Coordinates of C-alpha atoms and ligand atoms in Angstrom, one line a residue:
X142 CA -126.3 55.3 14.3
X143 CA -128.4 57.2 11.9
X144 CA -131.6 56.6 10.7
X145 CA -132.2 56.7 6.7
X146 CA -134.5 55.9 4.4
X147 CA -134.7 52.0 3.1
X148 CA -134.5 51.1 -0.6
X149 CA -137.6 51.6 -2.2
X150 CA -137.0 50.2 -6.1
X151 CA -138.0 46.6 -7.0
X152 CA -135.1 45.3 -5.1
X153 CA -134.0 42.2 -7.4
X154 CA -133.5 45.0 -10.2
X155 CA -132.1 47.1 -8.2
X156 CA -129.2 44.5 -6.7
X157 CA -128.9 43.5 -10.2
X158 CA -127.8 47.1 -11.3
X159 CA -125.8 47.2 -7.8
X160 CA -124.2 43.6 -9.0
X161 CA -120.8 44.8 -10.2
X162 CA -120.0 47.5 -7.6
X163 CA -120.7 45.4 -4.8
X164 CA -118.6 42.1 -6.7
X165 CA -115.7 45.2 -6.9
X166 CA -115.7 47.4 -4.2
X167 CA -112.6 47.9 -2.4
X168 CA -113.8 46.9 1.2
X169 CA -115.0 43.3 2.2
X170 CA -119.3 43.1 2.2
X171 CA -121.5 40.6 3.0
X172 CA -125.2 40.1 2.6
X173 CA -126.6 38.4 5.4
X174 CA -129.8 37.1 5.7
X175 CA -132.4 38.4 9.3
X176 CA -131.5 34.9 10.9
X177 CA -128.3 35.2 10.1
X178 CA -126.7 33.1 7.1
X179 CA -124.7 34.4 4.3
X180 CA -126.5 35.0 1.2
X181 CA -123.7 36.5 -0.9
X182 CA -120.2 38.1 -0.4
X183 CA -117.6 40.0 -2.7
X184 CA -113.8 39.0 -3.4
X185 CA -112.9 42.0 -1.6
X186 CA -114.1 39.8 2.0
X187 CA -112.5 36.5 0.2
X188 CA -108.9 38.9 0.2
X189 CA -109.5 40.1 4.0
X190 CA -110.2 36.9 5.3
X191 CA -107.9 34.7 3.5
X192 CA -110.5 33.0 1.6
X193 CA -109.6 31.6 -2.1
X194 CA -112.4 33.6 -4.5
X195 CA -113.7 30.3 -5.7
X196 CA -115.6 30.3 -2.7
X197 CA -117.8 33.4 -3.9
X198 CA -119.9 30.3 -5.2
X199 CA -120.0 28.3 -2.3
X200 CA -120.4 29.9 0.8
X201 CA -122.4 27.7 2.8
X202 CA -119.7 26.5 4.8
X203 CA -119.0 30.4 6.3
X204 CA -122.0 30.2 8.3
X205 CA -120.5 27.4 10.0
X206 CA -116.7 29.0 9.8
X207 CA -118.2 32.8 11.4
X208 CA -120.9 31.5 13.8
X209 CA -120.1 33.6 16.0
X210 CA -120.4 36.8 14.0
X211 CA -123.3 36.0 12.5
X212 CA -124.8 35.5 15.8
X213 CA -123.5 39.0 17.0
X214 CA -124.6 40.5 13.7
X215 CA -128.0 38.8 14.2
X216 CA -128.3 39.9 17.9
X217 CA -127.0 43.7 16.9
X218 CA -129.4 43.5 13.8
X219 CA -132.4 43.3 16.2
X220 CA -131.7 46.1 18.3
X221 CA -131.4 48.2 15.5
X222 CA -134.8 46.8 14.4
X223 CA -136.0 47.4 18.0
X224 CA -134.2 51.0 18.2
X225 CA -136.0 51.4 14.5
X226 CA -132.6 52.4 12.9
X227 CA -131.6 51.4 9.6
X228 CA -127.4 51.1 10.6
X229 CA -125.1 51.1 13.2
X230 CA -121.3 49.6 13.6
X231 CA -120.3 47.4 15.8
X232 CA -116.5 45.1 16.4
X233 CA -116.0 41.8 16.5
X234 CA -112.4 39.5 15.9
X235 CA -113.0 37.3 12.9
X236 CA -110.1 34.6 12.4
X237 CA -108.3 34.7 9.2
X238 CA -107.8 31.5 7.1
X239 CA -104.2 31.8 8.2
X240 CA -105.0 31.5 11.9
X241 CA -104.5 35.5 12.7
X242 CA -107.3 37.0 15.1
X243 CA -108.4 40.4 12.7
X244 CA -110.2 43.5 14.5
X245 CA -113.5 43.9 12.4
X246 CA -115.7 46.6 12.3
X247 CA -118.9 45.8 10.9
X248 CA -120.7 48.2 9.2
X249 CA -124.4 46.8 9.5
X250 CA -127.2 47.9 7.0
X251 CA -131.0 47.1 7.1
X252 CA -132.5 46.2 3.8
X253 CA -136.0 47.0 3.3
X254 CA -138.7 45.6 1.1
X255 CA -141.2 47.7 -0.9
X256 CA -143.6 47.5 1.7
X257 CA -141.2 48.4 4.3
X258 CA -140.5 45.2 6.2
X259 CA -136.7 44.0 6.8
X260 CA -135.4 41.6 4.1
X261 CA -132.0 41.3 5.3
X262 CA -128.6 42.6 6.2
X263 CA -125.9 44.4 3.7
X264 CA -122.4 44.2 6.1
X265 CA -119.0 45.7 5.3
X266 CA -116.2 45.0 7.0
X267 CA -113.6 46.8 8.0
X268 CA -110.1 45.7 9.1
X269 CA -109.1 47.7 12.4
X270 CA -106.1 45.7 13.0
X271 CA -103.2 48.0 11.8
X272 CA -105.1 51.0 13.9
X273 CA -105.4 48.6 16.5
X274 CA -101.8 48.1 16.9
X275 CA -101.0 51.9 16.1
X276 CA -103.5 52.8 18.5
X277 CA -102.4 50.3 21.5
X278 CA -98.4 51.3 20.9
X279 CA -99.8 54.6 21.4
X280 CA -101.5 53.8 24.5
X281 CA -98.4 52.0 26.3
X282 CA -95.9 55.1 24.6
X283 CA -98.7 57.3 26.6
X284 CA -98.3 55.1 29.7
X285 CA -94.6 55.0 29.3
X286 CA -94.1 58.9 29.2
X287 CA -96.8 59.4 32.2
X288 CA -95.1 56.3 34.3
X289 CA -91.3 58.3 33.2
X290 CA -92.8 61.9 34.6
X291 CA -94.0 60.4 37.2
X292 CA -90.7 58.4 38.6
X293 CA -89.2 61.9 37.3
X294 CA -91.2 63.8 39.7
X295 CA -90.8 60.9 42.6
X296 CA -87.0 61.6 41.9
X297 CA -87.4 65.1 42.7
X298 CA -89.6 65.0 45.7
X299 CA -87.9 62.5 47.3
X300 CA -83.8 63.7 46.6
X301 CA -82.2 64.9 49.6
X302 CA -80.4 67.5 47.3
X303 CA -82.3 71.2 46.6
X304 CA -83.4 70.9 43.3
X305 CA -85.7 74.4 41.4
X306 CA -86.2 75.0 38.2
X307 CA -85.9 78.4 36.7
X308 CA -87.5 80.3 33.6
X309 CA -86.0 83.4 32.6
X310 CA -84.8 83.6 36.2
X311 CA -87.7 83.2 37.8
X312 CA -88.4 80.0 39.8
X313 CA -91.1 77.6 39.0
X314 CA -90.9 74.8 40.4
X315 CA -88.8 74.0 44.2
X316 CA -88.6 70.5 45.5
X317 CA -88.9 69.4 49.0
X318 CA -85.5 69.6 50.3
X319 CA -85.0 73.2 48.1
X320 CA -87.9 74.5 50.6
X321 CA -85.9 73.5 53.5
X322 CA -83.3 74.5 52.4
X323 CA -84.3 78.5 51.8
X324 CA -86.9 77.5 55.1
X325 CA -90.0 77.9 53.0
X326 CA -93.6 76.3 54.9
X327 CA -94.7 75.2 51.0
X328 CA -94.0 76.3 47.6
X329 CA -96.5 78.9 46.8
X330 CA -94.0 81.5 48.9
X331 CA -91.5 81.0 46.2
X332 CA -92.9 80.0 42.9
X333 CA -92.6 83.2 40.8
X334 CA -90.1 84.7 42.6
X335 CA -86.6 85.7 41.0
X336 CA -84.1 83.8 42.1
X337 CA -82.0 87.3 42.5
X338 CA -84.3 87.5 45.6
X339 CA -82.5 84.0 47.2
X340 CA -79.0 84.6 45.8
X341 CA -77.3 87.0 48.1
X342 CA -76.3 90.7 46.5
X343 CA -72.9 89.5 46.8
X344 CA -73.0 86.4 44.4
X345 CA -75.5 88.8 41.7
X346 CA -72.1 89.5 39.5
X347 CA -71.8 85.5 39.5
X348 CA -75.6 85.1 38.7
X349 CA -75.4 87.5 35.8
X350 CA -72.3 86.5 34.3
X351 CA -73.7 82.5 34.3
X352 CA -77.4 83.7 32.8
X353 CA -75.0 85.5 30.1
X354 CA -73.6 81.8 29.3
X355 CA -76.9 80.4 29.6
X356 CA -78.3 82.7 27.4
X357 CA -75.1 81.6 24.3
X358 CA -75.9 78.0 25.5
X359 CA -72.7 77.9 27.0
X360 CA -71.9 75.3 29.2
X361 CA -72.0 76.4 33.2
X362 CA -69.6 74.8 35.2
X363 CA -70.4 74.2 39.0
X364 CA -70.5 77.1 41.3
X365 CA -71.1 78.1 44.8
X366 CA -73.6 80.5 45.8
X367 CA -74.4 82.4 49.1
X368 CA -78.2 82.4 49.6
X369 CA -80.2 84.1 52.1
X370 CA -83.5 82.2 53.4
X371 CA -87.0 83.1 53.5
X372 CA -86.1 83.7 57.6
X373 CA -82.8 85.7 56.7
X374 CA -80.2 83.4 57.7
X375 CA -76.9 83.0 55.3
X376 CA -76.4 79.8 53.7
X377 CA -73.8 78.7 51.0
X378 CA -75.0 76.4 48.1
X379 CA -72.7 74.2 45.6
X380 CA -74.3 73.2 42.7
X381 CA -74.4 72.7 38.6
X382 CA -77.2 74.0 35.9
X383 CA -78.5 72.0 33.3
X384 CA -80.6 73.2 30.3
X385 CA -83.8 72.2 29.8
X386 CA -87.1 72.5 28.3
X387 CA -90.2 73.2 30.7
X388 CA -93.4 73.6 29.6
X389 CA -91.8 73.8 25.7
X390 CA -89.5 76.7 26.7
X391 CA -85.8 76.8 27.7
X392 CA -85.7 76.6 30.9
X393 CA -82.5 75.6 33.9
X394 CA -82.7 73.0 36.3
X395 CA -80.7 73.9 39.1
X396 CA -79.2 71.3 41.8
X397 CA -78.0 72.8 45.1
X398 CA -75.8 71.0 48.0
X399 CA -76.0 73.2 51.7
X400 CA -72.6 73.5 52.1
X401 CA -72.7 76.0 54.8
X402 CA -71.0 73.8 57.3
X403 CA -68.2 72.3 55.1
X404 CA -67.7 76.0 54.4
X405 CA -67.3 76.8 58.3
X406 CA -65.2 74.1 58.6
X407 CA -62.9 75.4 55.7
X408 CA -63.0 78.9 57.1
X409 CA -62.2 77.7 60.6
X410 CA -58.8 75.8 59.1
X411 CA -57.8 78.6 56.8
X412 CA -58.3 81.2 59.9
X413 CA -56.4 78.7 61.7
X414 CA -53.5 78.2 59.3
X415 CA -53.7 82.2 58.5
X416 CA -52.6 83.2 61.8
X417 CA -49.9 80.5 61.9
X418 CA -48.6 82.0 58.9
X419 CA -49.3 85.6 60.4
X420 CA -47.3 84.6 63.1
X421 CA -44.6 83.3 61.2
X422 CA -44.4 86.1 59.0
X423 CA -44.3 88.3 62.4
X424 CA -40.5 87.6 63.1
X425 CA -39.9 88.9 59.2
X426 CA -41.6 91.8 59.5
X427 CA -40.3 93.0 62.8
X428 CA -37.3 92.7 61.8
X429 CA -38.0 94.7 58.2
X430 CA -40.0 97.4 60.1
X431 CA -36.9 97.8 62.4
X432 CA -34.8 98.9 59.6
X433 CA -37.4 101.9 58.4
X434 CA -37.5 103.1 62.2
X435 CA -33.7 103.1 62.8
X436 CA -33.4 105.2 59.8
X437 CA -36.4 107.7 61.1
X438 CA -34.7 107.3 64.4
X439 CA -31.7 109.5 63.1
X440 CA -33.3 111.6 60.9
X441 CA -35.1 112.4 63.9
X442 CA -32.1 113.0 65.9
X443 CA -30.1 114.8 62.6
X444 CA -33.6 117.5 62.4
X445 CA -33.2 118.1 66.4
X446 CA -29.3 118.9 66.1
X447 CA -29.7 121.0 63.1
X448 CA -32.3 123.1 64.8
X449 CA -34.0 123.5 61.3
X450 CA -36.2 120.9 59.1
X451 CA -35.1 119.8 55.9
X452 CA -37.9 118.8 53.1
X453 CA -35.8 115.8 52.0
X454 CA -35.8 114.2 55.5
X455 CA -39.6 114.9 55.6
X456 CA -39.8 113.3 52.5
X457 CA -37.5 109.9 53.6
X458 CA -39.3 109.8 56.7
X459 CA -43.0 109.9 55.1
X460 CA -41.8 107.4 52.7
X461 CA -40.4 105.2 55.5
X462 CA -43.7 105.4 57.0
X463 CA -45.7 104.3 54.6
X464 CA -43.4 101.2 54.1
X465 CA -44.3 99.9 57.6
X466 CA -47.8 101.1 56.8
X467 CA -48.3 98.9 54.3
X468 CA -46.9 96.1 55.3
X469 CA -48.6 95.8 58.9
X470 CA -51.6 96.8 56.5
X471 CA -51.1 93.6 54.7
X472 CA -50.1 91.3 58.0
X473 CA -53.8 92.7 59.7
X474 CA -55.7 92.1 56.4
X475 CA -53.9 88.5 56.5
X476 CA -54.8 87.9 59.8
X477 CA -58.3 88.9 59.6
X478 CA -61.1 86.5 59.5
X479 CA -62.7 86.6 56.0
X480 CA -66.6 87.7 57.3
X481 CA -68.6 88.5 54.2
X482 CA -67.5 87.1 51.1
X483 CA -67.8 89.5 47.9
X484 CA -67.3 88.0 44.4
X485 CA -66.1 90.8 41.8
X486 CA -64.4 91.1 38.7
X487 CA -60.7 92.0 39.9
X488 CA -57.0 92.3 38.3
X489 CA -54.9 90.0 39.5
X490 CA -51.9 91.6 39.2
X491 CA -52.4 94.1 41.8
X492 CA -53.2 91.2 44.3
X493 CA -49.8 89.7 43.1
X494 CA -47.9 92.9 43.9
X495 CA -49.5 92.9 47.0
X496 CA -48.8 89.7 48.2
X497 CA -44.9 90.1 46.9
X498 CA -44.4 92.7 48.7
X499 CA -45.1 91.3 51.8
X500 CA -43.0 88.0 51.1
X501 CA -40.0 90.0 49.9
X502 CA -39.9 91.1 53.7
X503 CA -39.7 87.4 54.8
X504 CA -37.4 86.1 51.8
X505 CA -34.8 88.9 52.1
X506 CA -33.6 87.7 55.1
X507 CA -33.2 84.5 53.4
X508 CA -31.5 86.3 50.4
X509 CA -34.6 84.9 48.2
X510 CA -35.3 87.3 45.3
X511 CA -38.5 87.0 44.0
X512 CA -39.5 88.3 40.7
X513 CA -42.8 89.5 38.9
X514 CA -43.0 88.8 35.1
X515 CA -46.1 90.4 34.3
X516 CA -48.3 90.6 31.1
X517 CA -48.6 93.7 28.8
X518 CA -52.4 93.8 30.2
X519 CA -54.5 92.9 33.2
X520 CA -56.0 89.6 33.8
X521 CA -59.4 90.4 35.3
X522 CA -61.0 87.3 36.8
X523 CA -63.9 86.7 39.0
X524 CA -63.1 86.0 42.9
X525 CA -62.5 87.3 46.2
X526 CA -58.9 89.3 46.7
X527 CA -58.4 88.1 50.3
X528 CA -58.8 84.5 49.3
X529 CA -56.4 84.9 46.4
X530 CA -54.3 87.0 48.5
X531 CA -53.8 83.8 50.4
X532 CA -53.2 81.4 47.6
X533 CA -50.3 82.9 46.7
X534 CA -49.0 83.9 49.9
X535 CA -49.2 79.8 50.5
X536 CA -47.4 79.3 47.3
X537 CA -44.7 81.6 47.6
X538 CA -44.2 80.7 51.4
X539 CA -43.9 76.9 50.5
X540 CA -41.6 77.8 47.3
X541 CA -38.8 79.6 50.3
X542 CA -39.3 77.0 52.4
X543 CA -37.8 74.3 50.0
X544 CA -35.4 76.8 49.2
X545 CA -32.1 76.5 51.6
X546 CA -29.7 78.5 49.5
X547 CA -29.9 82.1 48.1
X548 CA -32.4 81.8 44.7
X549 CA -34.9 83.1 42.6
X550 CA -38.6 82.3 43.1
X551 CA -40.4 83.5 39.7
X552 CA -43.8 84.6 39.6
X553 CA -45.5 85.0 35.9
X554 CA -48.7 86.0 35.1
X555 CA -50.5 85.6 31.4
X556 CA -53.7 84.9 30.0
X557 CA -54.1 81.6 27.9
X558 CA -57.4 80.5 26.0
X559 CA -60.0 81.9 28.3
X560 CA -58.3 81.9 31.6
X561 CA -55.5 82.9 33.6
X562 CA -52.0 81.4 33.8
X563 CA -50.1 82.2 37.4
X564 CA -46.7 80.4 37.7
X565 CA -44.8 80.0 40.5
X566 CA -41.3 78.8 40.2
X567 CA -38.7 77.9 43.3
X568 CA -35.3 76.6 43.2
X569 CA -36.2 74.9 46.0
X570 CA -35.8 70.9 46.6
X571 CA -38.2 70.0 44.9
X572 CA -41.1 67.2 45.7
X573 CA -40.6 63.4 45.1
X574 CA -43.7 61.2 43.6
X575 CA -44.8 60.6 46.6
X576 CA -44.8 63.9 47.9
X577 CA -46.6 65.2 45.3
X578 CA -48.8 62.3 45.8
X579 CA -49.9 63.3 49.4
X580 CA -50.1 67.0 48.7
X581 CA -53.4 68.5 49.4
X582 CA -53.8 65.9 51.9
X583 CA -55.0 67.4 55.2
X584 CA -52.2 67.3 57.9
X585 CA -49.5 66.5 55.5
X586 CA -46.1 68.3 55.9
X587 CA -42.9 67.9 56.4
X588 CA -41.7 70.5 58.1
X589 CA -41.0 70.7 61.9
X590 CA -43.2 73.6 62.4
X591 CA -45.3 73.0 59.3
X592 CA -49.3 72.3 59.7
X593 CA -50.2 70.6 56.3
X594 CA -53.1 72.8 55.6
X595 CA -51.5 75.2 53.3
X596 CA -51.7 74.0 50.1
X597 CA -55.1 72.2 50.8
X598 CA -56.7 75.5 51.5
X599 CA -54.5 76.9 48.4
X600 CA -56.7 74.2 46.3
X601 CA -60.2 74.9 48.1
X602 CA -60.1 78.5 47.1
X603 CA -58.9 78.0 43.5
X604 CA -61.4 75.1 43.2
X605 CA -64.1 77.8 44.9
X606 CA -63.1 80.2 41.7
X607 CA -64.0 77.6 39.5
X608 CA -59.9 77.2 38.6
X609 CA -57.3 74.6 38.7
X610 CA -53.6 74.0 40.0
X611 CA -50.9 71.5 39.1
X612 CA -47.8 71.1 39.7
X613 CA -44.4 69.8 38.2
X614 CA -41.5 69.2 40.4
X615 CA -38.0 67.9 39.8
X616 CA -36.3 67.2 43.2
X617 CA -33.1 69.2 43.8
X618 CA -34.1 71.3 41.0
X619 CA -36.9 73.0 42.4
X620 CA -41.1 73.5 41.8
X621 CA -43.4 74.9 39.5
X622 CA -47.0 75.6 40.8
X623 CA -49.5 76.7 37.6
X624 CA -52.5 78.2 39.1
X625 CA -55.4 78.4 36.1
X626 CA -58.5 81.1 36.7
X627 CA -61.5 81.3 34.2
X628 CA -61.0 85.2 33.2
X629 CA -63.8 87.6 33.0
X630 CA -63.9 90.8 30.2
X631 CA -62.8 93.8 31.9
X632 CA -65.0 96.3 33.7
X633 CA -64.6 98.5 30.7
X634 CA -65.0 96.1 28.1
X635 CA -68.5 95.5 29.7
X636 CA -69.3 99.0 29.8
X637 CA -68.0 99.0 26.0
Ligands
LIG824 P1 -46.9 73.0 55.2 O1 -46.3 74.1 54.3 O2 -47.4 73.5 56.4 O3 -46.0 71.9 55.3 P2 -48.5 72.7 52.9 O4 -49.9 72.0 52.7 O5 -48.4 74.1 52.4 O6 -48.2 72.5 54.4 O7 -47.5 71.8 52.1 C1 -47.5 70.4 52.3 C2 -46.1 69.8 52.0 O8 -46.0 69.8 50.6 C3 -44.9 70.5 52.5 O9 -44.6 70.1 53.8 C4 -43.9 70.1 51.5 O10 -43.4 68.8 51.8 C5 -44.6 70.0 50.2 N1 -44.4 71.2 49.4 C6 -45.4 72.1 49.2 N2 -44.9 73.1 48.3 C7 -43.6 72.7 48.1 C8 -42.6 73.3 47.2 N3 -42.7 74.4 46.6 N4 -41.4 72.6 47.2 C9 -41.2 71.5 47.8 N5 -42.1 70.9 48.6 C10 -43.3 71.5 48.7
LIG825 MG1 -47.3 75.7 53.4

């Protein structure tokens, strides 16, 4: 409210020459005398009001119609008076002829005679209505967002799963069971942190290859993680990323399951089901590293008799050696318990020729060829070789099983659209709906001496790699096991 100077002129002139622009003016005004009656008002408070502009000559019945407000305007009149202002604003709700409530704001003037005394009021009114409604959708939309962030952030605190959200891979923001998890006493000991510093060195290859997809908006499928808590102790995470925005920048909301447990309990089964097949792999192998020590047996013998050594037995014997080196070397690494885990970009084919050449010791004594169709070039994937190792020493064992006659068991490797493609073919017996059915179901075999666990653990550890199996099986026929593993560029295309 501002105080201004009153109207000086001979006031009757001067409303006379202010006649027009107060009968025109765009916004509804009123004049209004000090005990409140109106003396005069324009068609533009007729139009706001609902009034027909006949009644710009007989007003008389307003006072009755507006009491209210004129009593209000009255009231407010004399505080500006008392205040010795000359305006102010105040609101009041005037009804419209139509029956609508309007939000008025009433601009309130004081009009002054020459000698400076009030001579009455000159109102405008202002229809707030429209803002009003603007305004109050505002307000609940305001309400609405704070009431959403806040279940949001209930949601968070309260979920049982980890949950942290990460910018540029550093970690703002942990939730309650994510500080359990990596045994933090509150959040300030890892807000601003990298999460390199929680992901084990093991799992940084995985870390960097997934900020590399986050960074081309890629979508990140789920993955597995091995942390290390604030304490030091080994934990492994399952979880999935979503993309955000945090504060107006991109940021990743990650959501973590402990899985350390279900992990142990995995790892106890596959040691488990390892050394069964170790052991029924042993009667195979002694009997193919009997063959290379008969034959260094006489060459022993031929060397002693002949008094004088010749290069070419040398020669068969080291090579004889280093058969049975190689495969006891791949019986112990089968044997051994996993320990550490280390994800790295490896060839697969090496693994494969690896893994055949043990199983050719076990099929040959079922006369079981099995051949390698491999691609012109590697298939470099992400994973661990001694888990892979096992995968297709499961396959390839299962695939001779079902195989009673001499065969073929076919093994191709390729790469398709971005991953991948290991086949595994027997001419074995083949699986009926069922069967295939059940398969992957714990304890399901049938085989005398079988344990059921094979080709569950075969699917934990291509599921761990973020792959796929399926299989297609005709029975008498025989099997075909597809194995599909997201590929990674090679080491030297990185360094390219
Ligand atoms: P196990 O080999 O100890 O029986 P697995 O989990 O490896 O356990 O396999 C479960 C079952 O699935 C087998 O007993 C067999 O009935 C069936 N099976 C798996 N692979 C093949 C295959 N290549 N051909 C026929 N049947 C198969
Ligand atoms: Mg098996």
């Amino acid at each position: 409210m501002e105080k201004e100077r009153g109207f000086t002129v001979p006031l009757r002139d001067h409303f006379k020459r202010l006649d027009p622009a107060f009968q025109h003016a765009a916004i509804g005004m009123a004049l209004i005398s000090l005990h409140g009656t109106f003396l005069q008002i324009n068609s533009a408070f007729c139009d706001l009001l609902g009034h027909p502009r006949h009644e710009l000559h007989s007003i008389s019945h307003l006072d009755d119609a507006y009491s209210d407000v004129l009593t209000a305007i009255k009231e407010f009149g004399q505080t500006l008076r008392s205040g010795q202002l000359l305006s102010g604003t105040l609101e009041q709700p005037m009804q419209h002829l139509a029956g609508r409530l309007l939000q008025i704001k009433i601009h309130l003037h004081l009009i002054l005679q020459e000698d400076g005394d009030p001579l009455h009021y000159l109102a405008q009114f202002e229809d707030r209505t429209p803002w009003m409604d603007i305004e109050s959708r505002i307000r609940a939309t305001e309400t609405l967002l704070q009431d959403t962030q806040h279940s949001y952030h209930q949601l968070l605190e309260k979920m049982p799963l980890a949950v942290l959200i990460t910018k540029k891979g550093i970690i703002q923001y942990v939730n309650p069971a994510g500080l359990r998890l990596i045994h933090a006493k509150d959040s300030s000991e890892v807000i601003g942190i990298p999460t390199s510093d929680v992901v084990d060195n093991s799992y940084h290859v995985a870390l960097s290859e997934r900020r590399k997809k986050f960074a081309e908006s890629q979508a990140l499928p789920t993955i597995t993680y091995l942390i290390n808590s604030l304490d030091g102790q080994q934990k492994f995470v399952d979880g999935f990323t979503l993309i955000i925005s945090y504060e107006g920048e991109p940021a990743a909301v990650g959501v973590f399951k402990d899985i350390t447990e279900q992990r142990q309990k995995e790892e106890y089964m596959m040691q488990s089901e390892k050394l069964t097949m170790a052991g029924q792999l042993a009667a195979g192998i002694a009997h193919e590293i009997r063959n290379p020590l008969t034959s260094i047996n006489g060459f022993m013998k031929l060397m002693r008799s002949s008094k004088q050594s010749s290069e070419t037995y040398y020669d068969i014997i080291e090579s004889e050696l280093k058969r049975i080196e190689l495969i006891v070397n791949e019986l112990l690494a089968l044997s051994k318990p996993q320990g550490q885990h280390h994800s790295k970009p490896i060839d697969i084919l090496p693994v494969l020729d690896q893994v055949i050449t043990l199983m050719r010791v076990q099929s040959a004594l079922k006369n079981i060829e099995i051949e390698l169709e491999r691609p012109e070039s590697s298939l470099w994937i992400i994973g661990e070789t001694n888990q892979l190792k096992q995968v297709f020493i499961n396959l390839l064992k299962n695939g001779m099983d079902a195989m009673d006659a001499a065969g073929t068991i076919r093994v191709s490797a390729r790469s398709g659209d971005q991953e991948a493609l290991i086949n595994v073919k027997d001419e074995g017996r083949g699986m009926t709906a069922e069967q295939i059915e059940r398969l992957g179901e714990p304890f399901f075999t049938t085989k005398d001496t079988g344990t059921g666990l094979g080709f569950m653990i075969t699917q934990n550890i291509i599921h761990n790699h973020g792959g796929s199996i399926q299989v297609e099986s005709v029975p008498d026929q025989g099997t075909t096991f597809t194995v599909k593993l997201p590929m990674t560029p090679s080491p030297e295309e990185v360094q390219a």
